[in-house]
Coordinates of C-alpha atoms and ligand atoms in Angstrom, one line a residue:
M897 CA 17.8 11.1 -9.5
V898 CA 17.0 9.0 -6.4
V899 CA 17.7 10.1 -2.9
S900 CA 17.1 7.7 0.0
A901 CA 18.3 6.6 3.4
R902 CA 20.6 4.0 2.0
E903 CA 23.2 3.8 -0.8
E904 CA 22.0 0.3 -1.8
A905 CA 18.4 1.5 -2.2
S906 CA 19.3 4.6 -4.1
R907 CA 21.4 2.5 -6.5
I908 CA 18.6 0.0 -7.1
G909 CA 16.3 2.9 -7.9
L910 CA 18.8 4.5 -10.2
D911 CA 19.2 1.2 -12.0
V912 CA 15.4 1.1 -12.7
L913 CA 15.5 4.6 -14.1
M914 CA 18.5 3.8 -16.3
K915 CA 16.6 0.8 -17.7
G916 CA 13.9 3.1 -18.8
G917 CA 11.5 2.8 -15.8
N918 CA 9.8 5.9 -14.5
A919 CA 9.9 7.4 -11.1
F920 CA 7.0 5.3 -9.9
D921 CA 8.7 2.1 -10.9
A922 CA 11.8 3.3 -9.1
A923 CA 9.8 4.1 -6.1
V924 CA 8.5 0.6 -5.8
A925 CA 12.0 -0.8 -6.1
V926 CA 13.4 1.6 -3.6
H927 CA 10.6 0.9 -1.1
F928 CA 11.2 -2.8 -1.1
A929 CA 15.0 -2.3 -1.0
L930 CA 14.7 -0.1 2.1
A931 CA 12.6 -2.9 3.7
V932 CA 15.8 -5.0 3.5
C933 CA 18.7 -2.7 4.1
Y934 CA 17.0 -0.1 6.4
P935 CA 14.9 -2.1 8.8
Q936 CA 14.9 0.8 11.2
A937 CA 12.0 2.3 9.1
G938 CA 12.0 0.8 5.6
N939 CA 9.3 -1.8 5.7
I940 CA 6.6 -4.2 4.4
G941 CA 5.0 -4.3 7.9
G942 CA 4.3 -0.6 8.1
G943 CA 2.7 2.1 6.0
G944 CA 3.2 5.5 4.4
F945 CA 2.2 8.2 2.0
M946 CA 3.1 9.0 -1.6
L947 CA 2.9 12.5 -3.0
A948 CA 3.6 12.8 -6.7
R949 CA 3.4 15.1 -9.7
T950 CA 3.2 13.4 -13.0
A951 CA 4.9 14.6 -16.2
S952 CA 1.5 15.6 -17.5
G953 CA 1.0 17.9 -14.5
E954 CA -1.4 15.8 -12.4
N955 CA -0.9 16.0 -8.6
V956 CA -1.6 12.7 -6.8
A957 CA -1.5 11.5 -3.2
L958 CA -1.7 7.9 -2.1
D959 CA -2.5 7.0 1.5
F960 CA -1.2 3.6 2.5
R961 CA -1.2 4.4 6.2
E962 CA -1.8 1.7 8.7
K963 CA -5.3 1.3 10.2
A964 CA -6.5 0.3 13.6
P965 CA -7.6 -3.4 13.7
A966 CA -11.3 -4.0 13.8
A967 CA -11.1 -5.1 17.4
A968 CA -9.4 -1.9 18.5
T969 CA -11.1 0.2 21.2
R970 CA -10.8 3.8 22.3
D971 CA -9.4 2.9 25.7
M972 CA -7.3 -0.1 24.8
Y973 CA -4.1 1.3 26.2
L974 CA -5.7 2.5 29.6
D975 CA -5.8 0.6 32.9
A976 CA -8.8 0.2 35.1
D977 CA -8.2 3.7 36.6
G978 CA -8.1 5.3 33.1
N979 CA -4.4 5.8 33.1
V980 CA -2.2 5.1 30.0
I981 CA -0.3 1.9 30.5
P982 CA 3.3 2.6 29.7
N983 CA 4.7 1.0 26.5
L984 CA 1.5 -0.8 25.5
S985 CA 1.1 1.3 22.4
T986 CA 4.8 1.4 21.5
L987 CA 6.2 -2.0 22.1
G988 CA 5.0 -5.4 21.2
H989 CA 2.0 -7.0 19.4
L990 CA -0.8 -4.8 20.7
A991 CA 0.9 -1.8 19.1
V992 CA 0.6 -3.1 15.6
G993 CA -1.7 -1.3 13.0
V994 CA -2.8 -3.1 9.9
P995 CA 0.2 -2.7 7.5
G996 CA -0.4 -0.8 4.3
S997 CA 2.9 -0.7 2.4
V998 CA 2.5 -3.7 0.2
D999 CA -1.0 -2.7 -0.9
G1000 CA 0.3 0.9 -1.4
M1001 CA 3.1 -0.2 -3.7
E1002 CA 0.8 -2.5 -5.8
T1003 CA -1.8 0.3 -6.0
L1004 CA 0.7 2.9 -7.3
H1005 CA 2.3 0.4 -9.6
Q1006 CA -1.0 -0.6 -11.2
K1007 CA -1.8 3.0 -12.0
Y1008 CA 1.5 4.5 -12.9
G1009 CA 4.1 1.7 -13.3
T1010 CA 5.6 0.7 -16.6
L1011 CA 8.1 -2.1 -15.8
P1012 CA 6.9 -5.5 -14.6
W1013 CA 6.2 -5.7 -10.9
K1014 CA 8.4 -8.7 -10.4
D1015 CA 11.4 -7.0 -11.9
L1016 CA 11.1 -4.2 -9.4
I1017 CA 11.1 -6.5 -6.4
M1018 CA 13.8 -8.9 -7.4
P1019 CA 16.7 -6.5 -6.5
A1020 CA 15.3 -6.4 -3.0
V1021 CA 15.1 -10.3 -2.9
D1022 CA 18.8 -10.3 -4.0
L1023 CA 19.8 -7.9 -1.4
A1024 CA 18.0 -9.9 1.3
E1025 CA 19.7 -13.2 0.2
K1026 CA 23.2 -11.8 -0.4
G1027 CA 23.1 -9.5 2.6
F1028 CA 23.8 -5.9 3.3
I1029 CA 26.7 -4.5 5.3
L1030 CA 26.2 -2.6 8.6
T1031 CA 27.3 1.0 8.8
E1032 CA 28.4 2.7 12.0
L1033 CA 24.9 4.1 12.5
D1034 CA 23.2 0.7 11.9
V1035 CA 25.4 -0.8 14.6
I1036 CA 24.6 1.9 17.1
E1037 CA 20.9 1.6 16.4
L1038 CA 20.7 -2.2 16.3
N1039 CA 22.7 -2.8 19.5
Q1040 CA 20.6 -0.2 21.3
Y1041 CA 17.5 -2.4 21.0
F1042 CA 19.0 -5.7 21.8
A1043 CA 17.0 -6.2 25.0
D1044 CA 13.7 -5.4 23.3
F1045 CA 14.4 -7.8 20.4
E1046 CA 15.5 -10.5 22.9
S1047 CA 12.4 -10.3 25.0
L1048 CA 9.8 -9.8 22.2
N1049 CA 11.3 -12.2 19.7
P1050 CA 12.7 -15.3 21.4
Y1051 CA 12.3 -17.4 18.2
N1052 CA 13.9 -15.0 15.8
K1053 CA 17.6 -15.0 14.9
Y1054 CA 17.5 -11.8 12.8
F1055 CA 18.7 -8.6 14.5
R1056 CA 19.3 -10.6 17.8
S1057 CA 22.9 -11.6 17.5
S1058 CA 24.4 -13.0 20.7
Q1059 CA 27.4 -10.7 20.1
P1060 CA 27.0 -7.0 19.7
Y1061 CA 27.0 -6.1 16.0
K1062 CA 30.1 -4.6 14.4
V1063 CA 30.6 -2.2 11.5
G1064 CA 31.1 -4.3 8.4
D1065 CA 29.0 -7.3 9.6
T1066 CA 26.8 -8.7 6.8
I1067 CA 23.2 -9.2 7.5
V1068 CA 21.6 -12.0 5.4
Q1069 CA 17.8 -12.2 5.6
A1070 CA 16.8 -15.6 4.1
H1071 CA 13.2 -15.5 5.5
L1072 CA 12.7 -12.0 4.2
G1073 CA 14.0 -13.1 0.8
I1074 CA 11.3 -15.8 0.7
T1075 CA 8.6 -13.3 1.7
L1076 CA 9.7 -10.8 -0.9
R1077 CA 9.8 -13.5 -3.6
K1078 CA 6.2 -14.4 -2.7
I1079 CA 5.2 -10.7 -3.1
A1080 CA 7.2 -10.5 -6.4
N1081 CA 5.3 -13.6 -7.7
D1082 CA 1.8 -13.1 -6.3
G1083 CA 1.5 -9.3 -5.7
K1084 CA -0.2 -8.1 -2.6
K1085 CA -2.1 -11.4 -2.2
G1086 CA 1.3 -12.9 -1.4
F1087 CA 1.3 -10.7 1.7
Y1088 CA -2.3 -10.2 2.8
D1089 CA -3.3 -13.8 2.1
G1090 CA -1.7 -17.3 2.2
P1091 CA 1.3 -18.4 4.2
I1092 CA 2.7 -14.9 5.0
A1093 CA -0.6 -13.7 6.3
S1094 CA -0.9 -16.8 8.4
M1095 CA 2.6 -16.2 9.8
I1096 CA 1.6 -12.6 10.7
I1097 CA -1.5 -13.7 12.5
K1098 CA 0.3 -16.5 14.3
E1099 CA 2.9 -14.0 15.5
I1100 CA 0.2 -11.6 16.6
K1101 CA -1.6 -14.3 18.6
R1102 CA 1.7 -15.4 20.2
G1103 CA 2.0 -11.9 21.7
N1104 CA -1.7 -11.4 22.5
G1105 CA -2.3 -8.8 19.8
I1106 CA -5.7 -8.1 18.2
L1107 CA -4.9 -8.0 14.4
T1108 CA -6.8 -10.6 12.5
F1109 CA -6.8 -12.2 9.1
E1110 CA -9.9 -10.2 8.1
D1111 CA -8.0 -7.0 9.0
L1112 CA -5.3 -8.0 6.5
Q1113 CA -7.8 -9.0 3.9
N1114 CA -9.8 -5.7 4.2
Y1115 CA -6.8 -3.4 4.0
Q1116 CA -7.0 -0.9 1.1
S1117 CA -4.9 2.1 0.2
V1118 CA -6.8 5.3 -0.7
W1119 CA -6.2 8.0 -3.4
R1120 CA -6.5 11.4 -1.7
T1121 CA -6.6 14.9 -3.1
P1122 CA -3.3 16.7 -2.4
L1123 CA -3.4 20.0 -0.7
I1124 CA -2.0 23.0 -2.7
G1125 CA -0.9 26.3 -1.3
K1126 CA 1.0 29.3 -2.4
F1127 CA 4.3 30.6 -0.9
Y1128 CA 6.2 33.5 -2.4
G1129 CA 5.0 32.5 -5.9
Y1130 CA 5.7 28.8 -5.5
D1131 CA 3.0 26.2 -5.5
I1132 CA 3.4 23.9 -2.5
I1133 CA 1.8 20.5 -3.2
T1134 CA 1.6 18.4 -0.1
M1135 CA -0.1 15.6 1.8
P1136 CA -3.7 15.9 3.1
P1137 CA -5.2 14.2 6.2
P1138 CA -4.7 11.6 7.7
S1139 CA -1.4 13.5 7.7
S1140 CA -1.3 16.6 9.7
G1141 CA 1.8 17.6 7.9
G1142 CA 0.3 19.2 4.8
I1143 CA -2.1 21.5 6.7
A1144 CA 0.5 22.5 9.3
L1145 CA 3.1 23.2 6.6
L1146 CA 0.8 25.3 4.5
Q1147 CA -0.4 27.2 7.6
M1148 CA 3.1 28.0 8.7
L1149 CA 4.3 29.0 5.2
H1150 CA 1.3 31.3 4.8
M1151 CA 1.8 33.0 8.2
L1152 CA 5.6 33.4 7.6
E1153 CA 5.0 35.1 4.3
K1154 CA 2.5 37.4 5.9
L1155 CA 5.0 38.1 8.7
K1156 CA 7.5 39.0 6.0
I1157 CA 10.0 36.4 7.1
K1158 CA 12.3 37.2 4.2
K1159 CA 13.2 40.5 5.8
Y1160 CA 15.2 38.6 8.4
K1161 CA 18.5 37.0 8.0
I1162 CA 18.4 33.2 7.9
N1163 CA 19.1 31.6 11.3
S1164 CA 19.0 35.0 13.0
A1165 CA 17.3 35.2 16.4
E1166 CA 14.3 37.0 14.8
Y1167 CA 14.0 34.4 12.1
L1168 CA 14.0 31.6 14.7
S1169 CA 11.5 33.3 16.9
L1170 CA 9.0 34.0 14.1
I1171 CA 9.2 30.3 13.0
V1172 CA 8.8 29.1 16.6
E1173 CA 5.7 31.2 17.0
V1174 CA 4.0 29.9 13.9
E1175 CA 5.0 26.3 14.8
R1176 CA 3.3 26.8 18.2
L1177 CA 0.0 27.8 16.4
A1178 CA 0.1 25.0 13.8
Y1179 CA 0.8 22.3 16.3
A1180 CA -1.9 23.6 18.6
D1181 CA -4.4 23.2 15.7
R1182 CA -2.9 19.8 14.9
S1183 CA -3.7 18.5 18.4
H1184 CA -7.4 19.4 18.2
H1185 CA -8.6 19.6 14.6
M1186 CA -6.9 16.7 12.8
G1187 CA -7.6 13.0 12.4
D1188 CA -8.5 10.5 9.8
P1189 CA -10.9 12.3 7.3
D1190 CA -12.8 9.0 6.9
F1191 CA -13.9 9.2 10.5
Y1192 CA -13.6 12.8 11.5
K1193 CA -14.4 15.8 9.4
V1194 CA -11.1 17.7 9.1
N1195 CA -12.0 21.2 7.9
S1196 CA -8.9 21.7 5.9
S1197 CA -10.3 24.8 4.1
A1198 CA -11.2 26.5 7.4
L1199 CA -7.8 25.7 8.9
L1200 CA -6.1 27.2 5.8
D1201 CA -8.5 30.1 5.4
Q1202 CA -6.5 33.4 5.2
G1203 CA -8.9 35.2 7.5
Y1204 CA -8.7 32.5 10.1
L1205 CA -4.9 32.5 9.9
K1206 CA -4.8 36.3 10.1
G1207 CA -6.5 36.0 13.5
R1208 CA -3.9 33.4 14.5
Y1209 CA -0.7 35.3 13.6
A1210 CA -1.9 38.8 14.7
G1211 CA 0.3 39.9 17.5
I1212 CA 3.3 37.8 16.5
K1213 CA 6.5 39.9 16.6
P1214 CA 10.1 39.0 16.3
L1215 CA 11.6 38.0 19.7
K1216 CA 8.2 38.2 21.4
Y1217 CA 7.8 34.9 23.2
T1218 CA 4.2 33.7 23.7
P1219 CA 4.0 31.0 26.4
S1220 CA 2.2 27.9 25.0
V1221 CA -0.3 28.1 27.9
N1222 CA -1.6 31.3 26.3
V1223 CA -2.2 29.5 22.9
T1224 CA -5.1 27.2 22.4
P1225 CA -6.2 25.4 19.2
G1226 CA -8.1 27.9 17.0
K1227 CA -11.8 27.9 16.9
T1228 CA -13.0 27.0 13.4
E1229 CA -15.0 24.5 13.7
S1230 CA 13.0 7.1 19.5
E1231 CA 11.6 8.6 16.5
Q1232 CA 12.1 7.0 13.0
T1233 CA 10.6 6.9 9.6
T1234 CA 12.2 7.3 6.2
H1235 CA 11.7 9.5 3.2
F1236 CA 12.8 9.2 -0.4
S1237 CA 12.6 11.5 -3.4
I1238 CA 12.8 10.5 -7.1
V1239 CA 12.6 12.4 -10.4
D1240 CA 12.8 10.8 -13.8
K1241 CA 13.7 11.8 -17.3
F1242 CA 10.0 12.1 -18.3
G1243 CA 9.3 14.7 -15.6
N1244 CA 7.5 12.6 -13.0
A1245 CA 8.4 13.5 -9.5
V1246 CA 7.6 11.1 -6.5
A1247 CA 8.0 11.8 -2.8
I1248 CA 7.4 8.9 -0.4
T1249 CA 7.6 8.9 3.4
T1250 CA 7.1 5.5 4.9
T1251 CA 7.4 4.2 8.5
L1252 CA 7.2 1.5 11.1
N1253 CA 6.7 4.5 13.5
S1254 CA 9.5 4.0 16.2
R1255 CA 12.9 2.8 15.0
F1256 CA 12.4 -0.9 14.2
G1257 CA 8.6 -0.4 14.9
G1258 CA 7.3 -2.2 18.0
K1259 CA 10.4 -4.6 17.8
V1260 CA 8.1 -7.5 16.8
F1261 CA 9.5 -9.8 14.1
V1262 CA 7.1 -12.0 12.2
T1263 CA 8.5 -15.5 13.0
G1264 CA 9.4 -17.2 9.7
G1265 CA 8.4 -14.1 7.7
G1266 CA 11.6 -12.2 8.5
F1267 CA 10.2 -8.7 8.8
L1268 CA 9.2 -6.3 11.5
L1269 CA 5.8 -5.0 12.3
N1270 CA 4.9 -1.4 13.0
N1271 CA 3.9 0.2 16.3
E1272 CA 1.8 2.8 14.6
M1273 CA -1.1 2.6 17.1
D1274 CA 0.9 5.0 19.3
D1275 CA 0.2 7.8 16.7
F1276 CA -3.4 7.7 17.9
S1277 CA -4.3 9.7 21.0
S1278 CA -4.6 7.0 23.7
K1279 CA -6.1 9.5 26.1
A1280 CA -6.9 13.2 25.6
G1281 CA -4.2 15.4 27.0
V1282 CA -1.6 12.6 27.5
P1283 CA 1.3 13.0 25.0
N1284 CA 2.4 10.1 22.8
Q1285 CA 6.0 9.1 22.3
F1286 CA 6.7 12.2 20.3
G1287 CA 5.2 14.4 23.0
L1288 CA 2.2 15.2 20.7
L1289 CA -1.2 15.8 22.2
G1290 CA -4.5 14.9 20.7
D1291 CA -8.2 14.4 21.5
S1292 CA -11.3 12.9 20.0
A1293 CA -10.4 13.8 16.4
N1294 CA -7.5 11.3 16.7
A1295 CA -9.0 8.9 19.2
I1296 CA -8.8 5.1 18.5
E1297 CA -11.7 3.7 16.5
P1298 CA -11.8 0.3 14.6
G1299 CA -10.6 0.7 11.0
K1300 CA -9.5 4.3 11.5
R1301 CA -6.1 5.7 10.4
M1302 CA -3.9 7.3 13.0
L1303 CA -2.9 10.9 12.5
S1304 CA 0.5 11.3 11.0
S1305 CA 3.1 14.0 10.6
M1306 CA 4.6 12.6 7.4
T1307 CA 4.9 15.4 4.9
P1308 CA 6.0 14.3 1.4
T1309 CA 6.0 17.6 -0.5
I1310 CA 6.6 18.8 -4.0
V1311 CA 7.2 22.5 -4.7
C1312 CA 6.5 23.8 -8.3
K1313 CA 7.5 27.0 -10.0
N1314 CA 5.7 27.7 -13.3
K1315 CA 4.1 24.3 -13.0
K1316 CA 7.4 22.4 -12.9
P1317 CA 8.8 20.7 -9.8
V1318 CA 11.7 22.6 -8.3
L1319 CA 11.9 20.8 -4.9
I1320 CA 10.9 17.3 -4.0
T1321 CA 11.3 16.9 -0.2
G1322 CA 10.3 15.1 3.0
S1323 CA 11.8 13.8 6.2
P1324 CA 11.5 11.3 9.0
G1325 CA 11.4 12.4 12.6
G1326 CA 7.9 12.0 14.2
A1327 CA 6.7 15.4 15.3
T1328 CA 9.8 17.1 13.8
I1329 CA 9.0 16.0 10.2
I1330 CA 6.8 19.0 9.5
T1331 CA 9.3 21.5 10.9
S1332 CA 12.2 19.9 9.0
V1333 CA 10.3 20.1 5.7
L1334 CA 9.4 23.7 6.5
Q1335 CA 13.1 24.6 7.1
N1336 CA 14.2 22.8 3.9
I1337 CA 11.7 24.9 1.9
L1338 CA 12.8 28.2 3.5
Q1339 CA 16.5 27.5 3.2
T1340 CA 16.5 26.4 -0.5
L1341 CA 13.8 28.4 -2.1
L1342 CA 13.5 31.6 0.0
Y1343 CA 17.2 32.0 1.0
N1344 CA 18.6 30.3 -2.1
K1345 CA 21.0 28.0 -0.2
S1346 CA 22.4 25.0 -2.1
L1347 CA 20.8 21.7 -1.0
K1348 CA 24.2 20.7 0.5
D1349 CA 24.4 23.8 2.6
A1350 CA 20.7 23.6 3.5
L1351 CA 21.0 20.1 4.8
A1352 CA 24.1 20.9 6.8
M1353 CA 22.4 23.8 8.7
P1354 CA 21.4 23.0 12.2
R1355 CA 17.6 22.5 12.7
F1356 CA 15.3 23.6 15.4
H1357 CA 11.8 22.5 16.4
H1358 CA 8.8 23.6 18.4
Q1359 CA 5.5 21.8 18.8
W1360 CA 3.3 23.9 21.1
Y1361 CA 3.7 21.3 24.0
P1362 CA 6.1 20.8 25.6
D1363 CA 6.7 24.5 25.5
K1364 CA 10.4 24.2 24.5
V1365 CA 12.4 25.2 21.5
Y1366 CA 14.5 22.1 20.6
L1367 CA 17.9 22.8 19.1
E1368 CA 20.4 20.6 17.5
E1369 CA 23.7 20.7 19.3
D1370 CA 25.4 22.8 16.6
W1371 CA 23.3 25.7 17.7
S1372 CA 25.6 26.1 20.7
L1373 CA 28.2 27.5 18.2
Y1374 CA 25.9 30.5 17.6
S1375 CA 26.1 32.0 21.1
S1376 CA 24.9 35.5 20.3
I1377 CA 21.7 34.2 18.7
I1378 CA 21.1 31.8 21.6
D1379 CA 21.6 34.7 24.1
Q1380 CA 19.1 36.8 22.3
L1381 CA 16.5 34.0 22.3
K1382 CA 17.1 33.3 26.0
K1383 CA 16.8 37.0 26.8
A1384 CA 13.5 37.1 25.0
G1385 CA 12.3 34.2 27.3
Y1386 CA 12.4 31.3 24.9
P1387 CA 12.9 28.0 26.8
L1388 CA 15.7 26.3 24.8
E1389 CA 16.7 22.7 25.0
Y1390 CA 19.5 20.9 23.1
R1391 CA 18.8 17.5 21.7
G1392 CA 20.1 15.0 19.1
S1393 CA 19.6 15.3 15.4
I1394 CA 16.2 16.6 14.0
G1395 CA 14.8 15.1 10.8
R1396 CA 16.7 13.6 7.9
V1397 CA 15.7 15.3 4.8
D1398 CA 16.3 13.5 1.5
A1399 CA 15.5 16.0 -1.3
I1400 CA 16.0 16.9 -4.9
L1401 CA 16.4 20.6 -5.9
K1402 CA 16.2 21.9 -9.4
K1403 CA 18.5 24.8 -10.2
G1404 CA 18.7 26.0 -13.8
K1405 CA 18.6 22.8 -15.8
L1406 CA 20.1 20.6 -13.3
Y1407 CA 18.7 18.4 -10.5
Y1408 CA 20.7 18.3 -7.3
G1409 CA 20.2 15.3 -5.0
G1410 CA 20.8 15.8 -1.3
G1411 CA 21.0 13.0 1.2
D1412 CA 20.9 14.3 4.7
P1413 CA 24.4 14.1 6.3
R1414 CA 22.8 13.1 9.7
G1415 CA 22.4 9.6 8.3
D1416 CA 23.9 7.2 5.7
D1417 CA 21.6 8.8 3.1
M1418 CA 22.7 9.0 -0.5
S1419 CA 21.7 10.4 -3.8
A1420 CA 22.3 8.6 -7.1
G1421 CA 21.6 10.1 -10.5
Y1422 CA 22.7 10.1 -14.1
Ligands
LIG340 N1 4.8 7.6 12.7 C1 5.2 9.0 12.5 C2 4.1 9.7 11.8 O1 3.4 9.2 11.0 O2 4.0 10.9 12.0

């Protein structure tokens, strides 16, 4: 079973599985296919995380997150008065972190792949050369960024049509086809060295960026030790730092179990209020205690310590609103990304979340290379106390340093019961990734909703600051719940869709694939 943001990518992954490939082979093929048909977030110019559980019961986490270029400095996005310069960390060439995706795919293939590397990339080459067809959502998202593409990429014809795009238009990406062919033939060297690397550096120089050839050459993915926590008898296996997602998810699940969340009806006002209160605490910790573990000692065990958490959730009661100003990090010492989930006949389960950060990254296209570069530098804290594009706060733990990975919210997660995967899940959505994954776990495993029903439920989100409870529009249909929350003092705000969970749920002997109805996501299985 493969579930991803696009039908084309899910079918390519399924094909790999049906040819006898394992979930890791399929993951490589899906990742490169998404770089073609889901340029909003699928990428070779970005980075991501893989969380997997092998058929033999090994839990693994691969970090192929982007890094700050060697020439990056702590105050690079501040003006002479120390104020953050708008858009510098989100748009254009200075926003680019060193891409990790191609290295990540090769690293995971070398360790766990069984089919030849080239065979896994050629379907993406084919898709680039033959083209993919734009959906309604693609058209909305592409036309929305016309002005940015126009100003940042005067030499590029891709995604810069003189006419607005229409549903059904075919996008052929000849340059990307050549780039992917090079990677298919030469592996990661085809990207981090030679003509493609030169094109990247030329493009960066054209826009006064700081990424260098040495940054590309020095990039290396890192195997990390997954975090594992318990929740109502399930084992939750999730992503460690430099993601904040795993720690925050495990903190919230633990506190919710202790607060006896199961006593309350799903989506009742009490249920929402308890979840909002634990989200407030977890995101407060995220802002202060988390960063790249290679640069900042993230004390995961202290943050997940039951005694520590007990002190945090003491006092939380249903419908008792705690203003964020009364909550501080504990003392211990256009959002877009994409997620896909895969399980194979051997019992391997793979969850990958990968990103350019904003939709279409920093809107910088590598001239001649045919692909977009990330704007992941905005995931650093440019200045303590000043929110990034997702409204997230940070300080020195996540300050910019050369070669450091920026803190992420990506939360690829696998839940096991009796040592076997029962849920493979993850989501895009910037700050809302963690809370979307949390809700998916609660809906399917605690409240036994089918995956289809779970994905259709309206989501909500809270992140400490701003002190608002964000609600998807559909919540307006639940007026009595909304009234109760308002009466209890919760500051509510409606917004567009939250998260896009692509998950696989095992019930009995069957795997159910669920592509989030908020997008064009699709599952494919046999
Ligand atoms: N770029 C979104 C994240 O990593 O959290």
